[in-house]
Short mmCIF file of C-alpha atoms and ligand atoms in Angstrom, two decimals:
data_model
loop_
_atom_site.label_atom_id
_atom_site.label_comp_id
_atom_site.label_asym_id
_atom_site.label_seq_id
_atom_site.Cartn_x
_atom_site.Cartn_y
_atom_site.Cartn_z
CA MET A 1 -0.36 0.28 -0.05
CA ASN A 2 1.35 3.44 -0.84
CA ALA A 3 2.57 5.81 2.32
CA ARG A 4 -1.00 6.78 4.37
CA LEU A 5 -1.37 10.54 4.43
CA PRO A 6 -0.88 12.31 7.75
CA PRO A 7 -4.10 13.34 9.36
CA HIS A 8 -3.23 17.31 9.66
CA THR A 9 -2.46 17.44 5.58
CA ILE A 10 -6.13 15.41 5.19
CA THR A 11 -7.85 17.59 7.52
CA LYS A 12 -6.14 20.83 5.69
CA MET A 13 -8.12 19.35 2.22
CA VAL A 14 -11.37 20.04 3.43
CA ASP A 15 -11.34 23.80 4.33
CA GLU A 16 -14.57 25.03 6.59
CA GLN A 17 -14.53 28.44 7.57
CA ALA A 18 -17.69 30.39 8.56
CA HIS A 19 -16.97 32.16 5.00
CA GLU A 20 -16.39 29.95 2.55
CA PHE A 21 -16.23 26.43 2.75
CA ARG A 22 -13.11 24.63 0.11
CA VAL A 23 -11.35 21.40 -0.80
CA ALA A 24 -7.69 21.01 -2.30
CA THR A 25 -7.59 20.18 -5.66
CA ALA A 26 -5.00 17.62 -4.46
CA ALA A 27 -7.82 15.58 -3.29
CA TYR A 28 -8.82 14.42 -6.77
CA ARG A 29 -5.04 14.17 -7.84
CA GLY A 30 -3.21 11.52 -7.65
CA PRO A 31 -2.78 7.66 -7.10
CA GLU A 32 -2.10 8.35 -3.16
CA VAL A 33 -5.23 9.99 -2.14
CA PHE A 34 -7.27 7.66 -4.42
CA ALA A 35 -5.42 4.60 -2.69
CA GLN A 36 -5.99 5.91 0.61
CA GLU A 37 -9.92 6.47 0.32
CA MET A 38 -10.12 2.47 -1.33
CA GLU A 39 -8.32 1.78 2.16
CA GLN A 40 -10.13 4.36 4.81
CA ILE A 41 -13.61 4.69 2.85
CA PHE A 42 -14.31 1.61 0.32
CA TYR A 43 -12.82 -0.91 2.66
CA LYS A 44 -13.73 0.18 6.25
CA THR A 45 -17.86 1.30 5.51
CA TRP A 46 -20.65 -0.22 3.93
CA ILE A 47 -20.90 -0.13 0.21
CA TYR A 48 -23.61 -0.94 -2.23
CA LEU A 49 -23.78 -4.40 -3.69
CA CYS A 50 -26.93 -5.31 -5.68
CA HIS A 51 -30.34 -4.88 -4.91
CA GLU A 52 -32.17 -7.94 -3.90
CA SER A 53 -34.54 -8.67 -6.99
CA GLU A 54 -31.12 -9.46 -8.86
CA ILE A 55 -30.34 -12.41 -7.47
CA ALA A 56 -33.45 -13.26 -6.40
CA LYS A 57 -33.20 -17.14 -6.82
CA PRO A 58 -30.73 -19.59 -5.21
CA GLY A 59 -27.19 -19.68 -7.41
CA ASP A 60 -28.10 -16.43 -9.02
CA PHE A 61 -25.28 -13.61 -9.11
CA LYS A 62 -23.76 -10.99 -9.82
CA SER A 63 -20.23 -9.15 -10.41
CA THR A 64 -19.57 -5.98 -8.79
CA GLN A 65 -16.47 -4.37 -6.94
CA ILE A 66 -16.32 -3.05 -3.42
CA GLY A 67 -13.96 0.01 -4.57
CA THR A 68 -11.39 -1.74 -6.76
CA ARG A 69 -11.89 -5.29 -5.33
CA PRO A 70 -13.62 -7.81 -7.44
CA VAL A 71 -16.70 -9.35 -5.14
CA ILE A 72 -19.27 -11.67 -6.71
CA VAL A 73 -22.92 -11.56 -4.59
CA THR A 74 -24.53 -14.89 -4.85
CA ARG A 75 -27.68 -16.11 -3.53
CA GLY A 76 -26.92 -19.24 -1.62
CA ARG A 77 -28.98 -23.18 -1.92
CA GLU A 78 -30.10 -22.02 1.64
CA GLY A 79 -31.54 -18.68 0.31
CA GLY A 80 -28.98 -16.70 1.92
CA ILE A 81 -27.31 -13.48 0.53
CA HIS A 82 -23.22 -14.95 -0.06
CA ALA A 83 -20.19 -11.51 -0.87
CA LEU A 84 -17.51 -13.34 -2.15
CA LEU A 85 -13.73 -12.09 -3.22
CA ASN A 86 -13.94 -12.76 -7.09
CA ALA A 87 -10.67 -14.71 -7.20
CA CYS A 88 -9.89 -17.88 -7.04
CA THR A 89 -7.62 -19.33 -4.30
CA HIS A 90 -5.34 -21.62 -6.40
CA ARG A 91 -3.31 -18.54 -7.96
CA GLY A 92 -5.84 -15.38 -8.19
CA ALA A 93 -7.14 -15.73 -12.01
CA THR A 94 -11.29 -14.25 -12.11
CA ILE A 95 -13.54 -17.05 -11.09
CA CYS A 96 -16.45 -15.79 -12.14
CA ARG A 97 -15.95 -13.27 -15.65
CA GLU A 98 -19.65 -12.90 -16.45
CA GLU A 99 -21.63 -9.91 -15.10
CA LYS A 100 -24.68 -12.14 -14.12
CA GLY A 101 -26.08 -15.70 -13.88
CA ASN A 102 -27.62 -18.36 -12.46
CA THR A 103 -25.04 -21.52 -11.28
CA ARG A 104 -24.87 -23.96 -9.18
CA ALA A 105 -20.72 -23.77 -8.78
CA PHE A 106 -18.67 -21.74 -10.10
CA VAL A 107 -15.73 -23.49 -11.62
CA CYS A 108 -12.30 -21.25 -12.32
CA PRO A 109 -12.03 -21.13 -15.88
CA TYR A 110 -7.95 -21.37 -15.17
CA HIS A 111 -7.12 -25.64 -13.95
CA GLY A 112 -10.92 -26.09 -12.71
CA TRP A 113 -11.53 -25.52 -9.10
CA SER A 114 -14.95 -25.02 -8.81
CA PHE A 115 -16.82 -23.89 -5.92
CA ARG A 116 -20.11 -23.25 -4.26
CA THR A 117 -22.19 -20.30 -5.07
CA SER A 118 -21.40 -20.05 -0.74
CA GLY A 119 -17.88 -19.42 -1.92
CA GLU A 120 -17.33 -23.33 0.12
CA LEU A 121 -14.46 -25.10 -2.22
CA ILE A 122 -15.66 -28.67 -3.93
CA GLY A 123 -13.38 -29.58 -6.49
CA ILE A 124 -10.10 -29.90 -7.03
CA PRO A 125 -9.16 -31.76 -10.24
CA ASP A 126 -6.91 -34.41 -9.61
CA ASP A 127 -6.52 -33.94 -6.23
CA ALA A 128 -4.36 -36.86 -5.18
CA ARG A 129 -0.82 -34.73 -6.55
CA TYR A 130 -1.82 -32.81 -3.51
CA PRO A 131 0.31 -33.31 -0.48
CA GLU A 132 -0.68 -35.19 2.89
CA GLY A 133 -2.00 -32.82 5.19
CA PHE A 134 -2.68 -30.44 2.05
CA ASN A 135 -5.40 -27.88 3.93
CA LYS A 136 -8.62 -28.00 1.44
CA SER A 137 -10.74 -26.11 3.71
CA ASP A 138 -8.70 -22.62 4.09
CA LYS A 139 -9.01 -22.29 -0.21
CA ASN A 140 -12.64 -21.47 0.50
CA LEU A 141 -13.79 -17.95 -1.77
CA LYS A 142 -12.73 -15.31 0.60
CA SER A 143 -15.67 -13.83 1.86
CA VAL A 144 -16.69 -10.37 2.63
CA PRO A 145 -17.16 -11.06 6.11
CA ARG A 146 -20.50 -8.35 6.66
CA VAL A 147 -23.56 -8.22 4.27
CA ALA A 148 -26.70 -6.54 4.95
CA ALA A 149 -29.89 -5.55 3.83
CA TYR A 150 -32.28 -2.37 3.76
CA GLY A 151 -35.09 -1.57 1.68
CA GLY A 152 -33.81 -4.45 -1.13
CA LEU A 153 -30.73 -2.51 -1.13
CA VAL A 154 -27.62 -4.84 -0.41
CA PHE A 155 -24.45 -3.56 0.89
CA GLY A 156 -21.13 -5.48 2.10
CA SER A 157 -18.15 -4.56 4.05
CA PHE A 158 -14.84 -5.30 4.30
CA ASN A 159 -14.67 -3.94 7.56
CA PRO A 160 -16.04 -6.95 10.14
CA ASP A 161 -16.20 -4.40 12.42
CA VAL A 162 -17.82 -1.82 10.54
CA GLU A 163 -21.35 0.14 12.59
CA PRO A 164 -24.74 -1.40 12.05
CA LEU A 165 -26.19 -0.84 8.26
CA GLU A 166 -28.90 1.49 9.50
CA THR A 167 -27.06 3.33 12.09
CA PHE A 168 -24.70 3.83 8.99
CA LEU A 169 -27.88 5.06 6.98
CA GLY A 170 -28.93 7.27 9.11
CA GLY A 171 -30.85 10.45 7.92
CA ALA A 172 -31.06 8.99 4.80
CA LYS A 173 -33.34 5.60 6.04
CA GLN A 174 -36.24 8.15 6.01
CA HIS A 175 -35.83 8.80 1.80
CA ILE A 176 -34.95 5.24 1.08
CA ASP A 177 -38.12 4.56 3.22
CA LEU A 178 -39.79 7.48 0.78
CA TRP A 179 -38.59 5.77 -2.01
CA LEU A 180 -40.08 2.38 -1.22
CA LYS A 181 -43.07 4.19 -1.03
CA ARG A 182 -43.37 4.54 -4.85
CA THR A 183 -43.74 1.39 -5.66
CA ALA A 184 -47.58 1.23 -3.70
CA GLY A 185 -46.98 -1.97 -1.14
CA SER A 186 -45.07 -3.75 -4.18
CA THR A 187 -41.52 -4.05 -4.53
CA TYR A 188 -38.82 -2.90 -7.47
CA ARG A 189 -37.01 -5.03 -9.57
CA VAL A 190 -33.90 -3.34 -10.59
CA ALA A 191 -33.42 -3.85 -14.75
CA THR A 192 -30.45 -4.64 -16.93
CA SER A 193 -28.02 -0.98 -16.27
CA HIS A 194 -26.24 0.95 -18.98
CA LYS A 195 -22.79 1.84 -18.83
CA TYR A 196 -20.35 5.07 -18.82
CA GLY A 197 -16.90 6.03 -18.32
CA PHE A 198 -15.02 8.85 -18.50
CA ASP A 199 -11.55 10.15 -17.31
CA GLY A 200 -12.14 11.76 -13.71
CA ASN A 201 -12.55 11.30 -10.77
CA TRP A 202 -15.37 9.36 -8.51
CA LYS A 203 -15.85 12.17 -6.72
CA PHE A 204 -16.91 14.63 -9.94
CA GLN A 205 -20.31 11.57 -9.99
CA ALA A 206 -21.02 11.82 -6.17
CA GLU A 207 -21.26 15.88 -6.18
CA ASN A 208 -23.10 15.82 -8.97
CA VAL A 209 -25.80 13.44 -7.84
CA TYR A 210 -27.41 16.22 -5.46
CA ASP A 211 -26.55 19.80 -7.58
CA GLY A 212 -29.65 22.18 -8.37
CA TYR A 213 -27.17 25.02 -9.31
CA HIS A 214 -25.65 23.22 -12.41
CA PRO A 215 -28.65 22.12 -14.77
CA GLY A 216 -29.78 25.24 -15.86
CA PHE A 217 -26.47 25.84 -17.53
CA VAL A 218 -25.16 22.55 -18.51
CA HIS A 219 -28.22 21.32 -19.36
CA ARG A 220 -29.68 24.66 -21.24
CA SER A 221 -29.68 23.05 -24.33
CA ALA A 222 -31.41 19.34 -23.78
CA PHE A 223 -33.89 21.62 -21.92
CA ASN A 224 -34.40 24.03 -25.00
CA THR A 225 -33.95 21.18 -27.19
CA VAL A 226 -37.03 18.85 -25.15
CA ARG A 227 -39.26 22.02 -25.17
CA LYS A 228 -39.50 22.35 -28.18
CA PHE A 229 -41.57 19.08 -28.29
CA GLU A 230 -44.41 17.42 -26.39
CA GLY A 231 -42.48 15.89 -24.91
CA SER A 232 -42.69 14.06 -20.96
CA PHE A 233 -40.05 16.54 -19.53
CA GLU A 234 -42.05 19.36 -20.40
CA ASN A 235 -43.08 20.02 -16.80
CA ARG A 236 -40.20 18.26 -14.94
CA GLU A 237 -36.89 20.44 -15.41
CA LEU A 238 -36.59 24.00 -14.75
CA HIS A 239 -37.41 27.05 -15.69
CA ALA A 240 -35.85 29.31 -13.94
CA ALA A 241 -31.63 29.33 -14.36
CA VAL A 242 -30.23 29.43 -10.51
CA ARG A 243 -33.73 27.56 -8.99
CA GLN A 244 -34.56 28.13 -4.87
CA GLN A 245 -37.49 26.43 -4.53
CA GLY A 246 -37.00 22.85 -3.20
CA TYR A 247 -34.26 21.45 -0.34
CA THR A 248 -30.79 20.39 -0.21
CA ARG A 249 -30.20 17.94 2.33
CA GLY A 250 -26.53 16.69 3.81
CA TYR A 251 -26.25 14.63 7.03
CA PRO A 252 -23.78 13.99 9.13
CA GLU A 253 -23.16 10.13 7.87
CA GLY A 254 -22.30 11.71 4.42
CA HIS A 255 -25.52 11.31 2.93
CA GLY A 256 -27.34 14.28 0.74
CA THR A 257 -30.44 14.86 -1.32
CA LEU A 258 -31.29 16.93 -3.59
CA GLU A 259 -35.57 17.65 -3.61
CA ALA A 260 -38.40 19.41 -5.80
CA GLY A 261 -40.11 21.33 -3.83
CA ALA A 262 -43.67 20.23 -5.19
CA PRO A 263 -44.91 16.67 -7.00
CA LEU A 264 -43.50 15.99 -10.51
CA GLU A 265 -45.75 14.81 -12.82
CA SER A 266 -45.32 11.89 -14.89
CA GLY A 267 -45.61 12.88 -17.87
CA GLY A 268 -45.88 10.81 -20.61
CA ILE A 269 -47.73 8.08 -18.58
CA ASP A 270 -52.44 7.69 -19.84
CA PRO A 271 -53.48 10.30 -16.92
CA ALA A 272 -55.94 7.29 -16.43
CA VAL A 273 -52.99 5.41 -15.53
CA ARG A 274 -51.68 7.80 -13.58
CA ASP A 275 -54.74 9.22 -12.08
CA ALA A 276 -55.19 5.19 -10.70
CA TYR A 277 -51.27 5.21 -9.58
CA ASN A 278 -51.80 8.31 -7.69
CA THR A 279 -55.37 7.44 -6.00
CA GLN A 280 -53.63 4.21 -4.65
CA LEU A 281 -51.14 6.28 -2.99
CA LYS A 282 -53.70 8.49 -1.28
CA THR A 283 -55.08 5.38 -0.14
CA LEU A 284 -52.34 4.33 1.43
CA TYR A 285 -50.25 7.21 2.90
CA GLY A 286 -52.93 10.67 3.07
CA GLU A 287 -53.21 13.38 0.76
CA ASP A 288 -49.69 14.59 2.27
CA GLY A 289 -48.05 11.48 2.22
CA ALA A 290 -48.41 11.00 -1.52
CA ALA A 291 -47.12 14.60 -2.35
CA GLU A 292 -44.15 13.75 0.16
CA VAL A 293 -43.71 10.20 -1.49
CA LEU A 294 -44.04 11.52 -5.52
CA THR A 295 -41.75 14.26 -4.66
CA ASN A 296 -38.97 14.02 -6.82
CA ARG A 297 -35.89 12.73 -4.76
CA GLN A 298 -32.57 12.02 -5.93
CA PHE A 299 -29.72 10.93 -3.13
CA LEU A 300 -26.23 9.52 -2.17
CA ILE A 301 -25.93 7.21 -0.39
CA PHE A 302 -22.44 7.57 1.26
CA PRO A 303 -20.14 7.26 -0.90
CA ASN A 304 -21.15 5.90 -4.00
CA LEU A 305 -24.73 4.93 -4.09
CA THR A 306 -27.13 6.96 -6.41
CA ILE A 307 -30.85 6.46 -5.53
CA PHE A 308 -33.27 8.30 -8.19
CA ASP A 309 -37.05 7.83 -8.41
CA PHE A 310 -36.33 5.76 -11.40
CA ASN A 311 -33.22 5.01 -11.50
CA ILE A 312 -29.95 3.37 -9.01
CA ARG A 313 -26.65 4.57 -9.94
CA VAL A 314 -23.32 2.97 -9.02
CA ILE A 315 -20.70 4.78 -9.55
CA GLN A 316 -16.95 2.50 -9.46
CA PRO A 317 -13.97 3.77 -8.54
CA ILE A 318 -11.39 2.48 -11.29
CA ALA A 319 -8.19 4.55 -10.54
CA HIS A 320 -7.92 8.78 -8.82
CA ASP A 321 -8.65 9.64 -12.90
CA ARG A 322 -11.23 7.04 -13.89
CA THR A 323 -14.56 6.02 -13.38
CA GLU A 324 -17.34 3.83 -14.34
CA VAL A 325 -21.22 4.14 -13.75
CA TYR A 326 -23.42 1.80 -13.85
CA SER A 327 -27.11 2.83 -14.18
CA TYR A 328 -30.03 0.43 -13.67
CA PRO A 329 -33.42 1.37 -14.29
CA LEU A 330 -36.08 1.18 -11.41
CA MET A 331 -39.24 -1.39 -12.53
CA ILE A 332 -42.34 -1.60 -9.76
CA ASP A 333 -43.25 -5.16 -9.99
CA GLY A 334 -47.07 -5.49 -10.92
CA ALA A 335 -47.50 -2.21 -11.89
CA HIS A 336 -49.07 -0.95 -14.84
CA ASP A 337 -47.00 -1.98 -17.82
CA GLU A 338 -47.45 2.14 -19.05
CA ILE A 339 -45.41 3.16 -15.29
CA ASN A 340 -43.13 1.03 -16.33
CA ALA A 341 -42.67 1.74 -19.42
CA ASN A 342 -42.29 5.62 -18.75
CA ARG A 343 -39.95 4.20 -15.56
CA MET A 344 -38.20 2.53 -18.10
CA LEU A 345 -38.28 5.82 -20.89
CA ASP A 346 -37.05 7.96 -18.25
CA ALA A 347 -33.76 6.25 -17.39
CA GLN A 348 -33.07 5.75 -20.86
CA THR A 349 -33.59 9.67 -22.22
CA ARG A 350 -32.95 11.11 -19.36
CA VAL A 351 -30.69 9.81 -16.77
CA GLY A 352 -29.40 6.69 -18.74
CA THR A 353 -25.92 6.67 -20.40
CA ALA A 354 -27.66 7.69 -23.81
CA GLY A 355 -29.96 10.32 -22.35
CA ILE A 356 -30.18 13.75 -22.88
CA LEU A 357 -28.40 14.88 -19.35
CA SER A 358 -25.75 12.00 -18.24
CA ALA A 359 -23.60 13.03 -21.17
CA ASP A 360 -23.51 16.62 -20.63
CA ASP A 361 -22.05 16.08 -17.08
CA ILE A 362 -19.56 14.05 -18.07
CA ASP A 363 -18.13 16.46 -20.55
CA VAL A 364 -17.81 18.35 -17.39
CA PHE A 365 -15.52 15.40 -15.24
CA ALA A 366 -13.69 15.06 -18.05
CA GLY A 367 -13.07 18.20 -18.67
CA GLY A 368 -12.73 19.58 -14.92
CA GLN A 369 -10.41 16.20 -14.47
CA ASN A 370 -7.83 17.12 -16.82
CA ALA A 371 -8.08 21.06 -15.21
CA LEU A 372 -6.79 19.45 -11.78
CA ARG A 373 -3.97 18.21 -13.34
CA THR A 374 -2.29 21.62 -12.55
CA GLU A 375 -1.06 21.10 -9.15
CA ALA A 376 -1.47 25.51 -9.65
CA PHE A 377 -5.10 25.26 -9.56
CA GLU A 378 -5.06 24.47 -5.67
CA TRP A 379 -8.89 24.98 -4.46
CA ILE A 380 -12.49 24.59 -5.48
CA THR A 381 -14.79 26.25 -3.46
CA LEU A 382 -18.19 24.65 -2.19
CA SER A 383 -19.84 27.72 -0.07
CA ARG A 384 -23.00 28.13 -1.66
CA GLY A 385 -26.18 28.47 1.26
CA LEU A 386 -22.75 27.80 4.09
CA GLY A 387 -24.60 29.84 6.98
CA LYS A 388 -27.50 29.87 5.46
CA GLU A 389 -28.74 26.59 5.76
CA GLU A 390 -31.16 25.24 9.00
CA VAL A 391 -29.20 23.27 11.41
CA LYS A 392 -31.30 20.60 13.09
CA PRO A 393 -30.61 19.27 16.39
CA ASP A 394 -29.47 16.00 15.04
CA GLY A 395 -26.90 17.48 12.25
CA GLU A 396 -28.98 17.24 9.23
CA ARG A 397 -28.40 20.62 7.54
CA VAL A 398 -31.42 22.09 5.20
CA GLY A 399 -30.31 24.43 2.50
CA VAL A 400 -32.49 25.62 -1.10
CA TYR A 401 -32.02 23.25 -4.37
CA SER A 402 -28.83 25.27 -5.45
CA ASP A 403 -27.20 25.47 -2.09
CA GLU A 404 -24.27 23.09 -1.81
CA ALA A 405 -25.32 21.41 1.19
CA PRO A 406 -25.17 17.63 0.28
CA GLN A 407 -21.43 18.08 -1.07
CA ARG A 408 -20.44 19.83 2.19
CA ALA A 409 -22.10 16.44 3.99
CA PHE A 410 -20.30 14.24 1.64
CA TRP A 411 -16.42 16.33 2.58
CA ARG A 412 -17.09 16.17 6.17
CA LYS A 413 -17.47 12.43 5.99
CA TRP A 414 -14.93 11.72 3.45
CA ARG A 415 -12.42 14.22 6.16
CA ALA A 416 -13.52 12.16 8.85
CA LEU A 417 -12.87 8.44 7.38
CA MET A 418 -9.91 9.95 5.62
CA ALA A 419 -7.99 11.27 8.75
CA ALA A 420 -8.84 8.75 11.61
CA ALA A 421 -6.43 5.67 12.72
CA ALA A 422 -5.68 3.07 10.11
S1 FES S 1 -6.11 -20.74 -10.62
FE1 FES S 1 -8.53 -21.40 -10.32
S2 FES S 1 -7.50 -23.19 -10.55
FE2 FES S 1 -6.11 -22.38 -10.70
FE1 FE2 S 2 -26.83 17.46 -14.35
#
């Protein structure tokens, strides 16, 4: 592992004063900070692995990663969820090369060792050539020590002493609960992901998720195009360049949200279908409850899980200047076809890889990384709304739509974890 940056160096990178909140550009630059982020953040806290619907049946599996470590998440024969390091215990080959599927066992492509979906070693070809006393029992696939789920979201942690998942989720839990209520008592089913990558730091994407300041600028041409057509976005997007209506929230646990001030219409659906859905929500949660559920909301579970109303995005760090993003459309089990078709359309055309918004943002991230390559440029500022936000007793901070409250919450948590004892 690279030499650790000492706590005082880290602490100085996130500089919070009454009049300004700034972050050193060094925090986005270079392999040292990135290596420390893997050790101190990605291998210390809870990281999202998959949605339960992706591994619904015994034998189902999905390949993913925790930080840069490759991981397979599986549904064991007994029904439990396992998270395993995707590395053969013989000589380290990648054991599972598929993104997802269903299997009775994983067979290593190199020399054919085989493992149950729980990770247990079950076969070594020609094992008679191994010495007397060769210990097979410690050759199971290495397990990620902690796995837990909340609301269908499965998380894993390499830290055996990690805090309980619900403590980690903290203030974000209420937003997950509201997001779940959109299913009107059903459950989500995630569809196959869209993917994109960009030559920039993973934190650019994280900071963008709840950035209510940028849409009227970077996405202006996209919005103008949409307005020309009687499309489904007409009532959804901003009409003012900088918007105050709505909220940003930052939590002490590092999570944050962006919420529109009023429920947004789901444009493309047959009004009768939409009304029936709205009525169903009102019956379940009351008039005000339904309005809260339908408020457009996008949030980040620190450090790299994004939840939108219609999709989940997972930000995978590859290197300090390379990031991959997986965007999963969210279907509602048992909902009217029109509702799910509209959800898929939204995921494809708005926030998906080829959507009208993502390309604009990715272009900015890559350009930002380029600018940060120069050490002559020392600080970026995240001071919008600082000191003007409402601070609640539990540490939640609430700003208006275009404030940088959630980004500040992210960086405070980043600083605390990065400067903590190894
Ligand atoms: S590396 Fe997997 S069987 Fe040899
Ligand atoms: Fe954007």
